mmCIF file of C-alpha atoms in Angstrom:
data_model
loop_
_atom_site.group_PDB
_atom_site.id
_atom_site.type_symbol
_atom_site.label_atom_id
_atom_site.label_comp_id
_atom_site.label_asym_id
_atom_site.label_seq_id
_atom_site.Cartn_x
_atom_site.Cartn_y
_atom_site.Cartn_z
ATOM 1 C CA UNK A 20 0.268 -0.065 -0.105
ATOM 2 C CA UNK A 21 0.982 3.128 -0.624
ATOM 3 C CA UNK A 22 -0.868 6.804 -0.961
ATOM 4 C CA UNK A 23 -0.329 9.923 -3.327
ATOM 5 C CA UNK A 24 -1.929 13.014 -1.592
ATOM 6 C CA UNK A 25 -3.106 15.457 -4.077
ATOM 7 C CA UNK A 26 -5.212 18.578 -3.719
ATOM 8 C CA UNK A 27 -5.412 21.592 -5.845
ATOM 9 C CA UNK A 28 -2.030 22.927 -4.725
ATOM 10 C CA UNK A 29 -0.917 20.026 -6.250
ATOM 11 C CA UNK A 30 -1.988 21.485 -9.578
ATOM 12 C CA UNK A 31 0.327 23.208 -12.365
ATOM 13 C CA UNK A 32 -2.837 25.195 -13.049
ATOM 14 C CA UNK A 33 -4.085 25.335 -9.713
ATOM 15 C CA UNK A 34 -3.878 27.374 -6.895
ATOM 16 C CA UNK A 35 -1.513 26.486 -3.356
ATOM 17 C CA UNK A 36 -3.510 28.125 -0.669
ATOM 18 C CA UNK A 37 -3.002 28.380 2.817
ATOM 19 C CA UNK A 38 -6.045 26.463 3.942
ATOM 20 C CA UNK A 39 -5.319 23.940 1.182
ATOM 21 C CA UNK A 40 -1.543 23.461 2.380
ATOM 22 C CA UNK A 41 -2.619 22.963 6.150
ATOM 23 C CA UNK A 42 -4.966 21.022 5.068
ATOM 24 C CA UNK A 43 -2.667 18.394 3.113
ATOM 25 C CA UNK A 44 -0.375 18.765 6.205
ATOM 26 C CA UNK A 45 -3.176 17.602 8.173
ATOM 27 C CA UNK A 46 -3.220 14.758 5.999
ATOM 28 C CA UNK A 47 0.145 14.022 6.242
ATOM 29 C CA UNK A 48 0.357 13.833 9.890
ATOM 30 C CA UNK A 49 -2.803 11.545 10.181
ATOM 31 C CA UNK A 50 -1.233 9.175 7.373
ATOM 32 C CA UNK A 51 2.478 9.016 8.995
ATOM 33 C CA UNK A 52 1.097 8.582 12.499
ATOM 34 C CA UNK A 53 -0.665 5.601 11.227
ATOM 35 C CA UNK A 54 2.327 4.194 9.242
ATOM 36 C CA UNK A 55 1.248 4.437 5.410
ATOM 37 C CA UNK A 56 3.852 5.000 3.072
ATOM 38 C CA UNK A 57 2.856 8.212 0.763
ATOM 39 C CA UNK A 58 4.085 10.932 -0.978
ATOM 40 C CA UNK A 59 2.592 14.509 -1.251
ATOM 41 C CA UNK A 60 2.153 16.070 -4.670
ATOM 42 C CA UNK A 61 2.806 19.778 -5.385
ATOM 43 C CA UNK A 62 2.835 21.580 -8.066
ATOM 44 C CA UNK A 63 5.754 22.509 -10.246
ATOM 45 C CA UNK A 64 5.202 26.072 -9.909
ATOM 46 C CA UNK A 65 4.697 26.192 -6.343
ATOM 47 C CA UNK A 66 7.283 23.872 -5.399
ATOM 48 C CA UNK A 67 9.398 23.001 -8.359
ATOM 49 C CA UNK A 68 11.889 19.778 -7.506
ATOM 50 C CA UNK A 69 9.153 18.276 -5.308
ATOM 51 C CA UNK A 70 6.849 14.991 -6.213
ATOM 52 C CA UNK A 71 4.913 16.116 -9.262
ATOM 53 C CA UNK A 72 1.601 14.209 -9.588
ATOM 54 C CA UNK A 73 1.901 14.358 -13.437
ATOM 55 C CA UNK A 74 5.315 12.940 -13.578
ATOM 56 C CA UNK A 75 5.014 9.942 -10.712
ATOM 57 C CA UNK A 76 4.744 6.245 -12.162
ATOM 58 C CA UNK A 77 0.672 5.766 -11.057
ATOM 59 C CA UNK A 78 1.374 2.176 -10.798
ATOM 60 C CA UNK A 79 3.551 2.816 -7.475
ATOM 61 C CA UNK A 80 0.099 3.835 -5.476
ATOM 62 C CA UNK A 81 -2.570 2.114 -4.161
ATOM 63 C CA UNK A 82 -4.798 5.123 -2.940
ATOM 64 C CA UNK A 83 -5.085 8.574 -4.099
ATOM 65 C CA UNK A 84 -6.417 10.875 -1.435
ATOM 66 C CA UNK A 85 -7.643 14.221 -2.561
ATOM 67 C CA UNK A 86 -7.640 16.766 0.045
ATOM 68 C CA UNK A 87 -9.828 20.147 0.311
ATOM 69 C CA UNK A 88 -11.137 22.431 -2.868
ATOM 70 C CA UNK A 89 -14.196 21.911 -4.680
ATOM 71 C CA UNK A 90 -14.463 18.474 -6.004
ATOM 72 C CA UNK A 91 -15.250 19.965 -9.175
ATOM 73 C CA UNK A 92 -13.364 21.016 -12.680
ATOM 74 C CA UNK A 93 -11.059 18.974 -15.794
ATOM 75 C CA UNK A 94 -8.023 18.573 -13.081
ATOM 76 C CA UNK A 95 -10.021 16.749 -10.497
ATOM 77 C CA UNK A 96 -11.247 14.357 -13.528
ATOM 78 C CA UNK A 97 -7.267 14.264 -14.888
ATOM 79 C CA UNK A 98 -6.638 13.048 -11.226
ATOM 80 C CA UNK A 99 -9.915 10.003 -11.910
ATOM 81 C CA UNK A 100 -8.349 8.944 -15.317
ATOM 82 C CA UNK A 101 -4.735 8.846 -14.389
ATOM 83 C CA UNK A 102 -5.072 7.031 -11.242
ATOM 84 C CA UNK A 103 -8.394 4.932 -12.457
ATOM 85 C CA UNK A 104 -6.706 1.889 -10.770
ATOM 86 C CA UNK A 105 -6.321 3.378 -7.613
ATOM 87 C CA UNK A 106 -8.811 3.463 -4.510
ATOM 88 C CA UNK A 107 -9.843 7.342 -4.539
ATOM 89 C CA UNK A 108 -10.664 9.279 -1.661
ATOM 90 C CA UNK A 109 -11.590 12.872 -0.979
ATOM 91 C CA UNK A 110 -11.585 14.205 2.273
ATOM 92 C CA UNK A 111 -12.541 18.073 3.087
ATOM 93 C CA UNK A 112 -13.721 18.716 -0.067
ATOM 94 C CA UNK A 113 -16.753 21.024 -1.138
ATOM 95 C CA UNK A 114 -19.253 19.125 -2.843
ATOM 96 C CA UNK A 115 -21.614 21.395 -5.317
ATOM 97 C CA UNK A 116 -23.032 18.896 -7.297
ATOM 98 C CA UNK A 117 -22.905 15.260 -5.734
ATOM 99 C CA UNK A 118 -23.947 14.093 -9.489
ATOM 100 C CA UNK A 119 -20.918 15.298 -11.255
ATOM 101 C CA UNK A 120 -18.573 12.691 -12.443
ATOM 102 C CA UNK A 121 -15.916 14.473 -10.193
ATOM 103 C CA UNK A 122 -17.781 13.765 -7.317
ATOM 104 C CA UNK A 123 -19.200 10.626 -8.159
ATOM 105 C CA UNK A 124 -15.415 9.307 -9.546
ATOM 106 C CA UNK A 125 -14.347 8.980 -5.951
ATOM 107 C CA UNK A 126 -14.316 5.865 -4.149
ATOM 108 C CA UNK A 127 -15.542 7.331 -1.081
ATOM 109 C CA UNK A 128 -16.032 11.356 -0.283
ATOM 110 C CA UNK A 129 -16.054 13.108 3.338
ATOM 111 C CA UNK A 130 -17.027 16.661 2.476
ATOM 112 C CA UNK A 131 -16.726 19.714 4.243
ATOM 113 C CA UNK A 132 -19.874 20.846 2.787
ATOM 114 C CA UNK A 133 -22.677 19.905 0.801
ATOM 115 C CA UNK A 134 -26.276 20.143 0.858
ATOM 116 C CA UNK A 135 -25.903 23.309 3.022
ATOM 117 C CA UNK A 136 -24.254 21.203 5.824
ATOM 118 C CA UNK A 137 -20.732 21.742 6.939
ATOM 119 C CA UNK A 138 -18.061 20.306 8.918
ATOM 120 C CA UNK A 139 -15.032 21.728 10.303
ATOM 121 C CA UNK A 140 -12.541 22.433 7.712
ATOM 122 C CA UNK A 141 -9.153 20.289 7.884
ATOM 123 C CA UNK A 142 -6.984 23.520 8.027
ATOM 124 C CA UNK A 143 -8.537 23.992 11.587
ATOM 125 C CA UNK A 144 -6.041 23.407 14.512
ATOM 126 C CA UNK A 145 -3.335 22.207 12.659
ATOM 127 C CA UNK A 146 -0.233 23.882 14.267
ATOM 128 C CA UNK A 147 1.790 26.572 12.336
ATOM 129 C CA UNK A 148 4.985 28.285 13.133
ATOM 130 C CA UNK A 149 5.694 32.035 13.400
ATOM 131 C CA UNK A 150 7.551 34.026 11.369
ATOM 132 C CA UNK A 151 8.529 37.888 11.316
ATOM 133 C CA UNK A 152 5.974 39.976 9.655
ATOM 134 C CA UNK A 153 7.692 42.318 7.269
ATOM 135 C CA UNK A 154 6.140 45.330 5.549
ATOM 136 C CA UNK A 155 7.682 45.911 2.249
ATOM 137 C CA UNK A 156 7.374 49.564 0.794
ATOM 138 C CA UNK A 157 8.894 50.495 -2.453
ATOM 139 C CA UNK A 158 9.497 53.422 -3.988
ATOM 140 C CA UNK A 159 7.854 54.704 -7.520
ATOM 141 C CA UNK A 160 10.019 55.368 -10.332
ATOM 142 C CA UNK A 161 11.360 58.994 -9.018
ATOM 143 C CA UNK A 162 12.343 60.835 -12.435
ATOM 144 C CA UNK A 163 13.719 63.747 -10.667
ATOM 145 C CA UNK A 164 16.994 61.696 -10.174
ATOM 146 C CA UNK A 165 17.340 61.248 -13.437
ATOM 147 C CA UNK A 166 20.411 58.862 -14.676
ATOM 148 C CA UNK A 167 21.078 58.503 -11.297
ATOM 149 C CA UNK A 168 17.791 56.152 -10.466
ATOM 150 C CA UNK A 169 18.699 52.328 -10.222
ATOM 151 C CA UNK A 170 15.086 52.046 -9.207
ATOM 152 C CA UNK A 171 13.969 49.037 -11.598
ATOM 153 C CA UNK A 172 17.210 47.340 -10.994
ATOM 154 C CA UNK A 173 17.366 47.677 -7.396
ATOM 155 C CA UNK A 174 13.417 46.824 -6.735
ATOM 156 C CA UNK A 175 13.998 44.027 -8.973
ATOM 157 C CA UNK A 176 17.217 42.632 -6.948
ATOM 158 C CA UNK A 177 15.391 43.260 -3.603
ATOM 159 C CA UNK A 178 12.211 41.380 -4.931
ATOM 160 C CA UNK A 179 13.881 38.526 -5.910
ATOM 161 C CA UNK A 180 15.686 38.574 -2.470
ATOM 162 C CA UNK A 181 12.754 38.889 0.201
ATOM 163 C CA UNK A 182 10.907 35.915 -1.652
ATOM 164 C CA UNK A 183 13.594 34.001 -0.505
ATOM 165 C CA UNK A 184 13.290 35.103 3.270
ATOM 166 C CA UNK A 185 11.205 32.895 5.250
ATOM 167 C CA UNK A 186 8.861 35.928 6.521
ATOM 168 C CA UNK A 187 5.178 36.944 6.256
ATOM 169 C CA UNK A 188 5.318 39.643 3.516
ATOM 170 C CA UNK A 189 3.073 42.570 3.785
ATOM 171 C CA UNK A 190 2.616 44.985 0.677
ATOM 172 C CA UNK A 191 2.462 48.689 1.611
ATOM 173 C CA UNK A 192 2.542 51.533 0.029
ATOM 174 C CA UNK A 193 2.421 55.352 1.572
ATOM 175 C CA UNK A 194 0.490 56.594 -0.792
ATOM 176 C CA UNK A 195 -3.393 57.537 0.591
ATOM 177 C CA UNK A 196 -6.452 57.548 -1.361
ATOM 178 C CA UNK A 197 -10.044 58.041 0.397
ATOM 179 C CA UNK A 198 -11.797 55.960 -2.335
ATOM 180 C CA UNK A 199 -9.508 52.919 -2.902
ATOM 181 C CA UNK A 200 -10.026 50.264 0.067
ATOM 182 C CA UNK A 201 -6.486 48.937 -0.414
ATOM 183 C CA UNK A 202 -4.854 51.640 0.412
ATOM 184 C CA UNK A 203 -4.890 53.640 3.693
ATOM 185 C CA UNK A 204 -7.004 56.899 3.851
ATOM 186 C CA UNK A 205 -4.954 58.445 6.309
ATOM 187 C CA UNK A 206 -1.499 58.598 8.382
ATOM 188 C CA UNK A 207 -3.252 57.624 11.171
ATOM 189 C CA UNK A 208 -4.343 53.998 9.799
ATOM 190 C CA UNK A 209 -0.874 53.859 8.090
ATOM 191 C CA UNK A 210 1.028 53.985 10.806
ATOM 192 C CA UNK A 211 -1.115 51.697 12.990
ATOM 193 C CA UNK A 212 -0.200 49.085 10.181
ATOM 194 C CA UNK A 213 3.417 49.767 10.840
ATOM 195 C CA UNK A 214 2.759 49.503 14.437
ATOM 196 C CA UNK A 215 2.203 45.618 14.286
ATOM 197 C CA UNK A 216 5.149 44.843 12.127
ATOM 198 C CA UNK A 217 8.355 42.934 13.149
ATOM 199 C CA UNK A 218 10.490 44.461 10.240
ATOM 200 C CA UNK A 219 10.162 46.591 7.255
ATOM 201 C CA UNK A 220 12.052 46.570 4.031
ATOM 202 C CA UNK A 221 11.777 49.775 2.173
ATOM 203 C CA UNK A 222 13.257 51.661 -0.668
ATOM 204 C CA UNK A 223 11.476 55.089 -0.109
ATOM 205 C CA UNK A 224 12.152 57.758 2.697
ATOM 206 C CA UNK A 225 8.949 57.620 4.316
ATOM 207 C CA UNK A 226 8.952 53.589 4.636
ATOM 208 C CA UNK A 227 12.208 54.324 6.864
ATOM 209 C CA UNK A 228 11.305 57.612 8.976
ATOM 210 C CA UNK A 229 7.569 56.281 9.636
ATOM 211 C CA UNK A 230 8.874 52.858 10.509
ATOM 212 C CA UNK A 231 11.269 54.068 13.138
ATOM 213 C CA UNK A 232 8.806 56.327 14.376
ATOM 214 C CA UNK A 233 6.627 53.222 14.949
ATOM 215 C CA UNK A 234 9.807 51.438 16.719
ATOM 216 C CA UNK A 235 10.137 49.250 13.809
ATOM 217 C CA UNK A 236 13.518 48.220 12.329
ATOM 218 C CA UNK A 237 13.623 49.178 8.566
ATOM 219 C CA UNK A 238 16.067 47.406 6.200
ATOM 220 C CA UNK A 239 16.546 50.761 3.810
ATOM 221 C CA UNK A 240 17.800 50.145 0.677
ATOM 222 C CA UNK A 241 18.615 53.653 -1.579
ATOM 223 C CA UNK A 242 17.516 53.003 -5.254
ATOM 224 C CA UNK A 243 19.454 56.302 -6.550
ATOM 225 C CA UNK A 244 23.261 55.396 -7.365
ATOM 226 C CA UNK A 245 25.641 57.678 -5.327
ATOM 227 C CA UNK A 246 23.356 57.488 -2.616
ATOM 228 C CA UNK A 247 19.711 60.043 -2.496
ATOM 229 C CA UNK A 248 17.073 61.120 -0.052
ATOM 230 C CA UNK A 249 17.191 57.617 2.074
ATOM 231 C CA UNK A 250 20.687 57.427 2.231
ATOM 232 C CA UNK A 251 20.747 61.198 3.556
ATOM 233 C CA UNK A 252 17.829 60.464 5.915
ATOM 234 C CA UNK A 253 19.398 56.969 7.109
ATOM 235 C CA UNK A 254 21.815 59.367 7.826
ATOM 236 C CA UNK A 255 20.288 62.204 10.080
ATOM 237 C CA UNK A 256 18.615 59.442 11.845
ATOM 238 C CA UNK A 257 22.038 57.851 13.002
ATOM 239 C CA UNK A 258 20.213 54.613 11.147
ATOM 240 C CA UNK A 259 22.858 51.886 10.218
ATOM 241 C CA UNK A 260 21.046 49.573 8.335
ATOM 242 C CA UNK A 261 21.173 51.185 5.002
ATOM 243 C CA UNK A 262 22.068 49.331 1.599
ATOM 244 C CA UNK A 263 23.473 51.648 -1.315
ATOM 245 C CA UNK A 264 21.572 51.008 -5.022
ATOM 246 C CA UNK A 265 25.182 49.773 -5.792
ATOM 247 C CA UNK A 266 24.612 46.628 -3.235
ATOM 248 C CA UNK A 267 21.043 45.873 -3.782
ATOM 249 C CA UNK A 268 21.911 42.886 -5.462
ATOM 250 C CA UNK A 269 24.318 41.310 -2.994
ATOM 251 C CA UNK A 270 22.245 38.866 -1.131
ATOM 252 C CA UNK A 271 24.974 38.674 1.683
ATOM 253 C CA UNK A 272 24.746 42.298 2.429
ATOM 254 C CA UNK A 273 20.576 42.254 2.422
ATOM 255 C CA UNK A 274 20.961 39.079 4.655
ATOM 256 C CA UNK A 275 23.286 40.189 7.338
ATOM 257 C CA UNK A 276 21.393 43.728 7.657
ATOM 258 C CA UNK A 277 17.983 41.637 7.717
ATOM 259 C CA UNK A 278 19.685 39.531 10.476
ATOM 260 C CA UNK A 279 20.559 43.031 12.354
ATOM 261 C CA UNK A 280 16.702 43.981 12.070
ATOM 262 C CA UNK A 281 15.694 41.236 13.402
ATOM 263 C CA UNK A 282 18.021 40.964 16.335
ATOM 264 C CA UNK A 283 17.174 42.079 19.867
ATOM 265 C CA UNK A 284 19.921 44.985 19.158
ATOM 266 C CA UNK A 285 18.100 46.370 16.068
ATOM 267 C CA UNK A 286 14.941 46.568 17.540
ATOM 268 C CA UNK A 287 16.554 48.451 20.472
ATOM 269 C CA UNK A 288 18.218 50.907 18.460
ATOM 270 C CA UNK A 289 14.790 51.508 16.261
ATOM 271 C CA UNK A 290 13.086 51.887 19.720
ATOM 272 C CA UNK A 291 15.693 54.701 20.653
ATOM 273 C CA UNK A 292 14.519 56.329 16.987
ATOM 274 C CA UNK A 293 10.889 56.739 17.575
ATOM 275 C CA UNK A 294 11.615 59.666 20.088
ATOM 276 C CA UNK A 295 10.358 62.970 19.003
ATOM 277 C CA UNK A 296 12.349 64.273 16.136
ATOM 278 C CA UNK A 297 14.382 67.203 15.823
ATOM 279 C CA UNK A 298 12.433 70.374 15.241
ATOM 280 C CA UNK A 299 15.216 72.441 13.353
ATOM 281 C CA UNK A 300 13.556 72.714 10.138
ATOM 282 C CA UNK A 301 10.016 74.038 11.966
ATOM 283 C CA UNK A 302 12.171 76.447 13.985
ATOM 284 C CA UNK A 303 13.891 77.914 10.634
ATOM 285 C CA UNK A 304 10.849 78.210 9.061
ATOM 286 C CA UNK A 305 9.432 79.904 11.539
ATOM 287 C CA UNK A 306 12.096 82.010 12.098
ATOM 288 C CA UNK A 307 12.390 83.253 8.552
ATOM 289 C CA UNK A 308 8.620 84.189 8.794
ATOM 290 C CA UNK A 309 9.247 86.501 11.728
ATOM 291 C CA UNK A 310 11.881 87.948 9.994
ATOM 292 C CA UNK A 311 10.820 91.105 7.602
ATOM 293 C CA UNK A 312 12.101 90.953 4.133
ATOM 294 C CA UNK A 313 14.191 93.983 3.427
ATOM 295 C CA UNK A 314 12.366 95.733 0.031
#
């Protein structure tokens, strides 16, 4: 006996949701506990190099366990066709049409919902690890820097690097809008989000400043060759976690500053930077306003 565990996270043209993957993890743990040899199949897009149900030898398996999502559609039919000799079980699935051949093709079905009746989803209660919640705030193209701007290349490097970091990534935008639900309407809303983060990765000046104001360490990357306003602001605030545009493609540098920002020291230094800022610019402005110009 050997089982192959398949779900929507196994399909090349499917999708791997957190609930799908946790449900497959739940079945994996159950089969391991009972000592049943089995493999988990993953989409080659989601987990390249892992078991791909399209490439395995079907004769190797006696059972197929289909986990989570709707029992519906072309890809589920393909599972029935490819593993026709196997005993096929569906668990934790939604049964929309009990007469559909994707449903009747299973030897047994243990549904999470059918005919308006629900059962707790398999993902409920599956243990998960806590990882750092990371805000990612990238600047738009800043044409005022002319040929010195390296935004496209820097952002490509940062995105490629952060995709490999084990953290919960939250894309954020400092731009506000009154009628777009994806954006905050007020600075108060935005800074409230920042206060719940562990780390911020940013190429924006205000991504750096507002993160530190919230006491959150910021890995600042300047997208301007030779240093622009991000570098100037980091210097003004005495903030060390700054990567110049010329080093944005160096993973070792990014990893090093990431570890520092994630450390107790990084958090402690960020907390110190959350103190009220210097009012020097405001004082200079007020002084200028009080000075009567000579005509």
